[in-house]
Coordinates of C-alpha atoms and ligand atoms in Angstrom, one line a residue:
X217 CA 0.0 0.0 0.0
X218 CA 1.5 3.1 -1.1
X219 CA 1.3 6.0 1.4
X220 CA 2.9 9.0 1.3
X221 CA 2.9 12.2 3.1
X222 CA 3.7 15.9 3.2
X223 CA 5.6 16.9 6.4
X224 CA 5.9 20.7 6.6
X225 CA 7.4 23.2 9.5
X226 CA 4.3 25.7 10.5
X227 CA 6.6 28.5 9.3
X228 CA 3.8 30.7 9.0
X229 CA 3.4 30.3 5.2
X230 CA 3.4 27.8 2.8
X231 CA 6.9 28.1 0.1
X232 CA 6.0 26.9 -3.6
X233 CA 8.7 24.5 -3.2
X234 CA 7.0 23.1 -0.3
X235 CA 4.3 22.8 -2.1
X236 CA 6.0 21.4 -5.4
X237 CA 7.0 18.6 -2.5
X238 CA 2.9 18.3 -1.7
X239 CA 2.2 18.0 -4.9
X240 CA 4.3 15.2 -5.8
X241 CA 3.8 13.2 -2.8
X242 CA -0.2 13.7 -3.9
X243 CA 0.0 12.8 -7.6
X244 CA 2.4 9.8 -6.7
X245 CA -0.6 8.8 -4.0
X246 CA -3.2 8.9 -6.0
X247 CA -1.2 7.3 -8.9
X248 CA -0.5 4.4 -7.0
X249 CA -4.3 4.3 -5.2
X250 CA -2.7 4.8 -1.8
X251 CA -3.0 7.7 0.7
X252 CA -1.7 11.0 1.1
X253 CA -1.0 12.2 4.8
X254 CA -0.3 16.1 6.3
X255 CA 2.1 15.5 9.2
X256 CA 3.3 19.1 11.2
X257 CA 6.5 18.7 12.1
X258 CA 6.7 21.2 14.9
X259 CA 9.4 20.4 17.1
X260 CA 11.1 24.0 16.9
X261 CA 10.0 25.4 19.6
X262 CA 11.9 28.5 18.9
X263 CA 10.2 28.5 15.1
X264 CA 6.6 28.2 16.3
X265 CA 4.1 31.4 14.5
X266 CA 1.0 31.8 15.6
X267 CA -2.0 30.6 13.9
X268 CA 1.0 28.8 11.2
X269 CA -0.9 25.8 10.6
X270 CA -4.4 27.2 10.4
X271 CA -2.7 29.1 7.5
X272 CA -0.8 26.1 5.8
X273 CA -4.2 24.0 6.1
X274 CA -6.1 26.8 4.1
X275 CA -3.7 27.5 1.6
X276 CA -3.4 23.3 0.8
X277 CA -6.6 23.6 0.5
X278 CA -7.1 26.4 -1.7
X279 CA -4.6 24.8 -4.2
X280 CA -6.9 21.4 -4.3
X281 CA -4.3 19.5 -2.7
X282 CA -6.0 17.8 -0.5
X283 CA -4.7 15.3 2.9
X284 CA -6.4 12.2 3.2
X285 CA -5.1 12.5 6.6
X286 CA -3.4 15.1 8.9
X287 CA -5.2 17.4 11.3
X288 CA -8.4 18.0 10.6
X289 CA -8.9 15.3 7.7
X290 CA -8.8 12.7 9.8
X291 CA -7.1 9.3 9.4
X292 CA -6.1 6.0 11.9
X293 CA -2.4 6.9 12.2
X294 CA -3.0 10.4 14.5
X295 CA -2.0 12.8 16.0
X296 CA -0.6 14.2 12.8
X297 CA 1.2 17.2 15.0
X298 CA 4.5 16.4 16.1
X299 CA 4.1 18.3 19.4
X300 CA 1.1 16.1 20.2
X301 CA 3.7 12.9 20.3
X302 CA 6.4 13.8 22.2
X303 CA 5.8 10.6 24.4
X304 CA 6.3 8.2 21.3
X305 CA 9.4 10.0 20.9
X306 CA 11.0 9.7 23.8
X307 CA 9.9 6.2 24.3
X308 CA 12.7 5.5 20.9
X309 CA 15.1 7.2 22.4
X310 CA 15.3 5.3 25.1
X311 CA 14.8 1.9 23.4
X312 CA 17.8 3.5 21.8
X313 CA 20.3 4.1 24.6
X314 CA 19.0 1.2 25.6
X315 CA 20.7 -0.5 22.7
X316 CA 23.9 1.6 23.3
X317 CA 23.0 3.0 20.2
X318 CA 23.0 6.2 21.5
X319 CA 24.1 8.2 24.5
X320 CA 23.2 11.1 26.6
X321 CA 25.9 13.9 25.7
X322 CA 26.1 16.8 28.4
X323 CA 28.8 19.0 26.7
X324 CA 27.9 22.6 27.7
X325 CA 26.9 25.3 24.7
X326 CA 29.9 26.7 25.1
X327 CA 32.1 23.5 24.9
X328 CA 30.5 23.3 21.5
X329 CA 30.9 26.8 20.3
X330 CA 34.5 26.5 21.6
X331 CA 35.0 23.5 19.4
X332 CA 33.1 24.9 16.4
X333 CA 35.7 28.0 16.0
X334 CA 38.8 25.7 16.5
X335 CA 37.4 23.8 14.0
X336 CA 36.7 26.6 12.0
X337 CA 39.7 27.4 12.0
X338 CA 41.8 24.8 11.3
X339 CA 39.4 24.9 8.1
X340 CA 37.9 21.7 9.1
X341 CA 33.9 21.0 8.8
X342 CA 32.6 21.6 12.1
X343 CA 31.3 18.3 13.9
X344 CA 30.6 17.2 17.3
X345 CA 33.5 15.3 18.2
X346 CA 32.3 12.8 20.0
X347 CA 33.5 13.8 23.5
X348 CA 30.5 12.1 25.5
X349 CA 30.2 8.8 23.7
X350 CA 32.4 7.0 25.8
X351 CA 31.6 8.1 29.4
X352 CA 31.4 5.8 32.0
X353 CA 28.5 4.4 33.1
X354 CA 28.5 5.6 37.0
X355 CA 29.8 9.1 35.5
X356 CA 26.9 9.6 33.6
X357 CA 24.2 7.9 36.3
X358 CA 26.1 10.7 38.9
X359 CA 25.3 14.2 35.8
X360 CA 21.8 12.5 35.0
X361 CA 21.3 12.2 39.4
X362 CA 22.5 15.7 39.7
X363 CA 20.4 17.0 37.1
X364 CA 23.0 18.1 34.9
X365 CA 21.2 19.3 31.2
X366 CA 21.4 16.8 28.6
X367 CA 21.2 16.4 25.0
X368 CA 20.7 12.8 23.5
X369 CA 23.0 11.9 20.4
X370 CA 22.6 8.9 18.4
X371 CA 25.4 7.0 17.7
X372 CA 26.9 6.8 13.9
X373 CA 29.7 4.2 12.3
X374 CA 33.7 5.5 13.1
X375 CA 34.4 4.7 9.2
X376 CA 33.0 2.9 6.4
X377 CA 30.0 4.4 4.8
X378 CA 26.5 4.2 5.0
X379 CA 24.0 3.9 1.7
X380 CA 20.9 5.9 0.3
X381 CA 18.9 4.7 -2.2
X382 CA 17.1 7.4 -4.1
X383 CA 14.5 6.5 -6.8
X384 CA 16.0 9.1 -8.8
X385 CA 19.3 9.5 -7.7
X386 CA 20.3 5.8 -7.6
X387 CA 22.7 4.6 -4.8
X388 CA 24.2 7.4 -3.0
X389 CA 27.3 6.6 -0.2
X390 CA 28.0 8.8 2.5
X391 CA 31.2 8.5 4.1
X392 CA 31.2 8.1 8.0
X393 CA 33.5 11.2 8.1
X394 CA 30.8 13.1 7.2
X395 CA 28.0 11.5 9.7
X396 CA 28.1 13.7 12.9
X397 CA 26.7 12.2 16.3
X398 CA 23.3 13.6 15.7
X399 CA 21.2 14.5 18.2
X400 CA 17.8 13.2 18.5
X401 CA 16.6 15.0 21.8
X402 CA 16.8 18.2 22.7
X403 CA 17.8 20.0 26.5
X404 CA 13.5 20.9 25.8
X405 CA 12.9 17.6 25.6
X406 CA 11.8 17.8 22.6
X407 CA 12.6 15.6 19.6
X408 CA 14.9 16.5 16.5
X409 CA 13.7 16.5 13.0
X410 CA 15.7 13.4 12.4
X411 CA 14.3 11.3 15.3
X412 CA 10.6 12.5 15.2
X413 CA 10.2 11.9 11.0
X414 CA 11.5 8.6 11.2
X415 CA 9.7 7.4 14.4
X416 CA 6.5 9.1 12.5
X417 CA 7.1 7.6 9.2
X418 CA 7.7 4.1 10.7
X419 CA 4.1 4.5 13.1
X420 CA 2.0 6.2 9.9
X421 CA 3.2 3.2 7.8
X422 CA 4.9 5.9 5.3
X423 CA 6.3 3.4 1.8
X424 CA 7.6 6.4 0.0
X425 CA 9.6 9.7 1.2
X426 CA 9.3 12.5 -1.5
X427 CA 10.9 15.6 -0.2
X428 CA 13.0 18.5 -1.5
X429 CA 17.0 17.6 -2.0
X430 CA 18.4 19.6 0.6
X431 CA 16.9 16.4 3.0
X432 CA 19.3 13.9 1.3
X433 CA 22.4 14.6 3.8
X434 CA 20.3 13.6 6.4
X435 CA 19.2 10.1 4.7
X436 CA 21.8 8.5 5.6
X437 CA 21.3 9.2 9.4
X438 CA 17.5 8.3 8.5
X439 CA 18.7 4.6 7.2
X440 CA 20.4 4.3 10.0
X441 CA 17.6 4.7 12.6
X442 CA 15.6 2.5 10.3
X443 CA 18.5 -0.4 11.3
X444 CA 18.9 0.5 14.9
X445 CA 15.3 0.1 15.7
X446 CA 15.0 -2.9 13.2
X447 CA 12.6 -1.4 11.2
X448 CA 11.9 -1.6 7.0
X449 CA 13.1 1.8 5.3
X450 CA 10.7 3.2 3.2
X451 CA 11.6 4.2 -0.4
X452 CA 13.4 7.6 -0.6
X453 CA 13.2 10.4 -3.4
X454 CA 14.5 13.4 -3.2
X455 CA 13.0 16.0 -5.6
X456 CA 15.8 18.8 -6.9
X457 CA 15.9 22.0 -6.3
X458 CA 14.1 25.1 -6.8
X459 CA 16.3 27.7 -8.6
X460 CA 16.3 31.7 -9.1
X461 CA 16.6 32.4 -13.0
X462 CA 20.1 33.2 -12.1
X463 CA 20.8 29.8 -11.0
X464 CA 21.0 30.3 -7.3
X465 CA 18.7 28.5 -4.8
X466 CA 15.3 30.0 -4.9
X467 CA 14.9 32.6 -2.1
X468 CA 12.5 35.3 -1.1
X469 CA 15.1 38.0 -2.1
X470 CA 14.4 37.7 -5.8
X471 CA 10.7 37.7 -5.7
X472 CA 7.7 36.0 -4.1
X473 CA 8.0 32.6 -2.7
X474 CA 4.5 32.7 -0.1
X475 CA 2.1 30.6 -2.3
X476 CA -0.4 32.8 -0.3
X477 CA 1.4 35.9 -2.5
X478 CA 0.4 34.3 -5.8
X479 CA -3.2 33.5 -4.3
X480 CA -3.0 37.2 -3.6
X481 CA -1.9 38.2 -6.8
X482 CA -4.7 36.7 -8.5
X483 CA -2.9 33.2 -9.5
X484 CA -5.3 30.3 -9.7
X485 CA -4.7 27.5 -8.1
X486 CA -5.0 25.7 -10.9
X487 CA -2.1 27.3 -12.7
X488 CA -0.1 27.2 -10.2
X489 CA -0.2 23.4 -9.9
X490 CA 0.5 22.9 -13.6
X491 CA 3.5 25.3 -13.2
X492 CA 5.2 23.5 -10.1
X493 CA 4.4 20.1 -11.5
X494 CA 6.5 21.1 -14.2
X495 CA 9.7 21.9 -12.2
X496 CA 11.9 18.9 -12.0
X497 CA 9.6 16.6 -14.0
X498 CA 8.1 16.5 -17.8
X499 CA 6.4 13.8 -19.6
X500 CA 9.0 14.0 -22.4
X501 CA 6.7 15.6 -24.6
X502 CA 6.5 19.6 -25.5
X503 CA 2.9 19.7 -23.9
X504 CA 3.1 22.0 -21.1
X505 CA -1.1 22.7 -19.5
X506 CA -2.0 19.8 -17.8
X507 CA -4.9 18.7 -15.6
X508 CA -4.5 17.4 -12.2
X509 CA -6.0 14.0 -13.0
X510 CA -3.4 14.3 -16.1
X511 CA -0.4 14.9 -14.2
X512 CA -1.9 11.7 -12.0
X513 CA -1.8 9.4 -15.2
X514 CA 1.1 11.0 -16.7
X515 CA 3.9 11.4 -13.7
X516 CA 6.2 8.7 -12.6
X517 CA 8.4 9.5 -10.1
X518 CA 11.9 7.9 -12.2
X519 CA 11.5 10.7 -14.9
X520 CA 12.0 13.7 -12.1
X521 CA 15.7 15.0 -12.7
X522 CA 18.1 15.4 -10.5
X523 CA 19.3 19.0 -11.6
X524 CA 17.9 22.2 -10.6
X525 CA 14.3 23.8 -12.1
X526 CA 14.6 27.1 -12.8
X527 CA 11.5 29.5 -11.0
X528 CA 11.1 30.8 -14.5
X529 CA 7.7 34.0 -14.0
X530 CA 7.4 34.5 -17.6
X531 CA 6.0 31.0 -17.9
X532 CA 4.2 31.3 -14.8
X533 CA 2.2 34.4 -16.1
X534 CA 1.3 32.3 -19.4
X535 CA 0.2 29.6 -17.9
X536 CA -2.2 31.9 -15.7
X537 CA -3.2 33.7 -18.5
X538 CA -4.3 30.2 -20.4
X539 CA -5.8 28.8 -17.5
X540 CA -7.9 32.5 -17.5
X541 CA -8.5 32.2 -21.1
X542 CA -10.0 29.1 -21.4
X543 CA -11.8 28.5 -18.2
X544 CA -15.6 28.2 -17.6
X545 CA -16.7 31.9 -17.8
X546 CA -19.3 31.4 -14.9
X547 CA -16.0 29.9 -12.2
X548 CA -14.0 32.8 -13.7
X549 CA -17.1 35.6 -12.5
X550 CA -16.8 34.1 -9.1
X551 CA -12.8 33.5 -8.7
X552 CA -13.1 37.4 -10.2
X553 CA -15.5 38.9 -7.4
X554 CA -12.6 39.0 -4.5
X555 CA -10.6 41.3 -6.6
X556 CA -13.3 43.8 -7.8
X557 CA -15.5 46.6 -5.8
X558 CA -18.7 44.8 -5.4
X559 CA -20.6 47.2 -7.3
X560 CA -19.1 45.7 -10.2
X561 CA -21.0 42.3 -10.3
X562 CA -24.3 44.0 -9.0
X563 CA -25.4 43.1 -12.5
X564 CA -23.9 39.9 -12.7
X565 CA -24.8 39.2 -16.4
X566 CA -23.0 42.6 -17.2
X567 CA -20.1 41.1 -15.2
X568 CA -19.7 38.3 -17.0
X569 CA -20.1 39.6 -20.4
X570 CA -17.2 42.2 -19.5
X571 CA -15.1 39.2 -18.3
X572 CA -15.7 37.4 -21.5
X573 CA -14.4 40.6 -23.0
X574 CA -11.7 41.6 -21.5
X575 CA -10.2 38.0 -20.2
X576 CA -7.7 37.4 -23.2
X577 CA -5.7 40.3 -22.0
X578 CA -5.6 39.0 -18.3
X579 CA -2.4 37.7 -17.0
X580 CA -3.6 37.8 -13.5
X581 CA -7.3 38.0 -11.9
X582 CA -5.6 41.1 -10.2
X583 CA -5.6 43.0 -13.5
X584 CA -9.2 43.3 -13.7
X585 CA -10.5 45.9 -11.9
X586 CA -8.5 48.1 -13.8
X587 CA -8.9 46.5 -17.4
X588 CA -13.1 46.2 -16.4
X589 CA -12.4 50.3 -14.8
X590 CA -13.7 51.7 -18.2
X591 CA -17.0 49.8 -18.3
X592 CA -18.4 51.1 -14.8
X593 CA -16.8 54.7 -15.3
X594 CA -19.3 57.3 -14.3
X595 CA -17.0 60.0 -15.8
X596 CA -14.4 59.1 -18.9
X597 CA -11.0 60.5 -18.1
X598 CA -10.1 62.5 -21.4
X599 CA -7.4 64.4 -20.3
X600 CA -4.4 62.7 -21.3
X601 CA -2.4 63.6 -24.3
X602 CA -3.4 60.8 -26.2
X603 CA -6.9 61.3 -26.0
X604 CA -7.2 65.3 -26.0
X605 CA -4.7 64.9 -29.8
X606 CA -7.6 62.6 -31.4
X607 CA -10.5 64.2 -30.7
X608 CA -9.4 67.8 -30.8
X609 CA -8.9 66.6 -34.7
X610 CA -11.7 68.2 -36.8
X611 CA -12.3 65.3 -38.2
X612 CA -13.2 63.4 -35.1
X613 CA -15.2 66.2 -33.8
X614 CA -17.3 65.9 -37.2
X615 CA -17.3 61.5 -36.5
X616 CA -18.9 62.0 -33.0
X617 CA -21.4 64.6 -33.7
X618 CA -22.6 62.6 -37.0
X619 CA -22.6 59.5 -35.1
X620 CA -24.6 60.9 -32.1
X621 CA -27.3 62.3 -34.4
X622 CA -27.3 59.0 -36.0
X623 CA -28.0 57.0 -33.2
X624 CA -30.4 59.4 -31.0
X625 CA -33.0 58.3 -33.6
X626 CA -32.9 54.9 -32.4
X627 CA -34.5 52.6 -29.7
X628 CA -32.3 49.9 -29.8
X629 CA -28.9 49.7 -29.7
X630 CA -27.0 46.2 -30.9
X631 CA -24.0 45.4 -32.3
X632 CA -25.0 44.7 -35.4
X633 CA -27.2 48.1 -35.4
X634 CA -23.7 49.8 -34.2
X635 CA -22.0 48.7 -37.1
X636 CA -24.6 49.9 -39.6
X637 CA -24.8 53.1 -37.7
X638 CA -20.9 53.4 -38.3
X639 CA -20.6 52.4 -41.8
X640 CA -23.1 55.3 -42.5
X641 CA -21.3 58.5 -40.5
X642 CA -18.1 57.1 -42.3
X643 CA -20.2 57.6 -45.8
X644 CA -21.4 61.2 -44.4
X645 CA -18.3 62.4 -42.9
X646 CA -16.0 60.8 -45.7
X647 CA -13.9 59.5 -42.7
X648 CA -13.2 56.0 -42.7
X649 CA -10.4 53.3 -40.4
X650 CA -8.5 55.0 -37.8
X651 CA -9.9 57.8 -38.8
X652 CA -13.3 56.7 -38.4
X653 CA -12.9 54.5 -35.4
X654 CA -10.6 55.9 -33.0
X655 CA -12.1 59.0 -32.1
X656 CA -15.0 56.7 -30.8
X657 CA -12.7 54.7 -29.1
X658 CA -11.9 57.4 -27.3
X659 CA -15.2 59.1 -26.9
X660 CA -16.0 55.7 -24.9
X661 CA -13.0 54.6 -23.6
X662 CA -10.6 57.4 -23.1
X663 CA -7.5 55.5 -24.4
X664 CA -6.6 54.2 -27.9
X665 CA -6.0 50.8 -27.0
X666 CA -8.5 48.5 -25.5
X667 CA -11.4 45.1 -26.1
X668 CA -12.9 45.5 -29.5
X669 CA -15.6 48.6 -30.2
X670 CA -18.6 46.9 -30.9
X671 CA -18.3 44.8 -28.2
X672 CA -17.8 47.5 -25.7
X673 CA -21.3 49.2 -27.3
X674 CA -22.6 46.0 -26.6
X675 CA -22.1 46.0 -23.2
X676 CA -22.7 49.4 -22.4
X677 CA -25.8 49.7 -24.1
X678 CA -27.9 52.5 -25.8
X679 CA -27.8 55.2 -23.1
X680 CA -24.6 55.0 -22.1
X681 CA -23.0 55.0 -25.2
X682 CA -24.9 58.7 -25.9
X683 CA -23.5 60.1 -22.5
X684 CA -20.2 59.3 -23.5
X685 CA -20.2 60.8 -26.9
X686 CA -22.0 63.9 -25.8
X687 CA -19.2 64.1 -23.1
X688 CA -16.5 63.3 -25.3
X689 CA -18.3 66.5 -27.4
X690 CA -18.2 68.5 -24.7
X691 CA -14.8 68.1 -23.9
X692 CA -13.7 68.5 -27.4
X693 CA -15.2 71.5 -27.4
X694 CA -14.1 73.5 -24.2
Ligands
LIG84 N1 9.8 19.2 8.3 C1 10.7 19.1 7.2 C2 10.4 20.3 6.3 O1 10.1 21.3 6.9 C3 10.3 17.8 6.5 C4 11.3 17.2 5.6 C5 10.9 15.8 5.2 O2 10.0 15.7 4.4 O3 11.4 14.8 5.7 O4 10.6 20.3 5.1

């Protein structure tokens, strides 16, 4: 049975490469028919941000990747919050030392920092050096009696070298020079990373460990739990990087990695899946918009490469504008609303029909209130350059008074209508193209670019259109 799970720190937000790491670990679950499991690993005490979780749970949620367990999803295998086990922890750490294959260590913070800048600077890697693993027995009854603070290391080989298999990496050996006496409980109490995820993953029957790169110098110390407490290892794959166009590892300092900033920004989820499912893996074809249940059918974990995925925007901002483009016009109206003043979708039919016109120019759903601005205007700006140098022209002022005369005789007001209407003022003003067109433009718009003209009469309608021309008279005129 396949089970995998997502293990994140509450850090108060959730990073796009964390959730590149959800994302896998979903599609590889579902792919397989097994279960997908939301574990908090929130042993840092010192890291802990209020109402972190709550957030992280929302977010996952917002981008469809949904737990089959963790905290508040239920599942046989809880608590799903570290802090909520600390027992179970402590229990293995004892079975360890129990073993002798680990030791208390009561080397003083400044023993260590001591060590760390000789080490330094002899220009060796610093490394606990093992000063506690040997104590004598009565020595170390006599500190634990006098209540002398205590860390608890695990033991790890003198030499030789200890093996990760990676599903995508292959074999990788780690020399026992690099392998520090790691420790897996704190002066707190509380557990390290390395002994709480492989206690959890052992008790929440975890098969497969997907997780970002920088996790595979730990592996090793992981495998070797798994053999001091006698139990299987699961499978290990470690995903590659996330990079900054520039090649460096991905960091806040060259732009936004909260995925709650792209939710912000007007990012659909959607996108945003498609995009991170990208980074590291392809289906070796030059198809880049995928569905979630396509990326299920499509992915298999041996095709993720091991070197770096560029964070590339530009494509990012495509695929958004795609997903926009093509989307169900009705989910784009509501996915719309939270970025618009509400008087906007009063008239929800008007709403959606601007969407539908101005929604191939969208890159983001934060982009609309100012590309819809011009249909809910109650006064036309016309005082930029642009627009005062078009219809101060003779010849527009001649278009707009011809084309207001022409339509005040009428009672309805289509498209079709509109286009008559237009093709006759260019006959009586001898005007026709730009000419013709873009003082109208103008009169309804105020700027020279913009969604097509007929559409925009459409939307606006009969008495709105003769406002703005007689406006756009007006202000030719003063
Ligand atoms: N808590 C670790 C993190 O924040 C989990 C790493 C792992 O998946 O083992 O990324």
């Amino acid at each position: 049975m396949v089970r995998t799970r997502f293990a994140p720190s509450p850090t108060g937000y959730l990073h796009v490469g964390g959730l590149r790491t959800a994302l896998y670990n979903y599609i590889f679950a579902r792919k397989h028919h097994g279960s997908f499991v939301l574990r908090i690993e929130d042993t840092d005490q010192e890291r802990k941000v209020e109402g972190a979780i709550e957030n992280l749970i929302e977010t996952l949620k917002w981008t469809g990747i949904i737990p089959d367990e963790g905290p508040g999803f239920g599942g046989d295998y809880g608590p799903y919050i570290q802090s909520e086990r600390l027992e179970l922890y402590r229990r293995h750490a004892e079975i360890l030392l129990e073993k002798e294959l680990a030791y208390y260590c009561f080397c003083s913070q400044e023993r260590l920092e001591r060590l760390r800048q000789e080490q330094i600077a002899k220009k060796q890697p610093p490394r606990y050096d093992n000063h506690c693993r040997n104590l004598p027995a009565d020595e170390v009854k006599r500190k634990l009696q006098s209540r002398e603070k205590f860390v608890i290391r695990m033991k790890t080989p003198l030499q030789g070298s200890v093996e990760v298999r990676d599903l995508i990496r292959g074999k990788v050996s780690f020399s026992a020079d690099v392998l520090d006496d790691q420790i897996l409980i704190k002066s707190d109490g509380f557990p390290t990373y390395h002994l709480a995820n492989v206690v959890d993953d052992h008790f929440m029957k975890i098969s497969h460990v997907i997780r970002g790169e920088e996790w595979l110098p730990s592996t090793p110390k992981h495998v070797l739990l798994y053999e001091y407490f006698n139990w299987k290892s699961p499978e290990f794959a470690h995903l590659p990087l996330l990079l900054n166009p520039d090649r460096s590892k991905l960091s806040k300092r060259h732009g936004d990695v909260a995925v709650e900033s792209y939710r912000q920004k007007g990012y659909l989820a959607e996108a945003l899946i498609n995009f991170l499912a990208l980074l590291g893996w392809n289906p070796g074809t030059d198809r880049e918009i995928f569905t979630l249940g396509e990326l299920i059918e499509l992915f298999s974990v041996e095709k993720v490469s091991k070197a770096g995925a560029v964070f590339n925007l530009g494509k990012l901002n495509w695929m958004n504008s795609v997903y926009i483009r093509s989307m169900d016009i009705n989910r784009l109206v509501e996915l719309a609303k939270p970025f618009v003043p509400q008087h906007f979708y009063a008239d929800e039919n008007k709403f959606k029909e601007v969407l539908s016109i101005i929604r191939d120019g969208l890159t983001t759903l934060s982009e609309i209130e100012e590309k819809a601005a011009l249909f809910y205007a109650k006064q036309i700006d016309y005082s930029t350059r642009e627009a005062i140098n078009i219809l101060r022209k003779e010849s527009a002022r001649k278009v707009l008074s011809t084309l207001l005369e022409n339509l005040s005789g009428l009672k309805k007001l289509d498209g079709r209508v509109f286009i008559e209407v237009m093709r006759k003022t260019g006959m009586e003003t001898s005007c026709k193209g730009t000419e013709l067109w873009m003082p109208v433009r103008v009169a309804l718009t105020g700027q020279i670019h913009g969604p097509e003209i007929v559409k925009i009469v459409e939307v606006l309608g009969r008495e709105e259109v003769l406002l703005r021309l007689e406006e756009a008279i007006k202000y030719a005129d003063e």
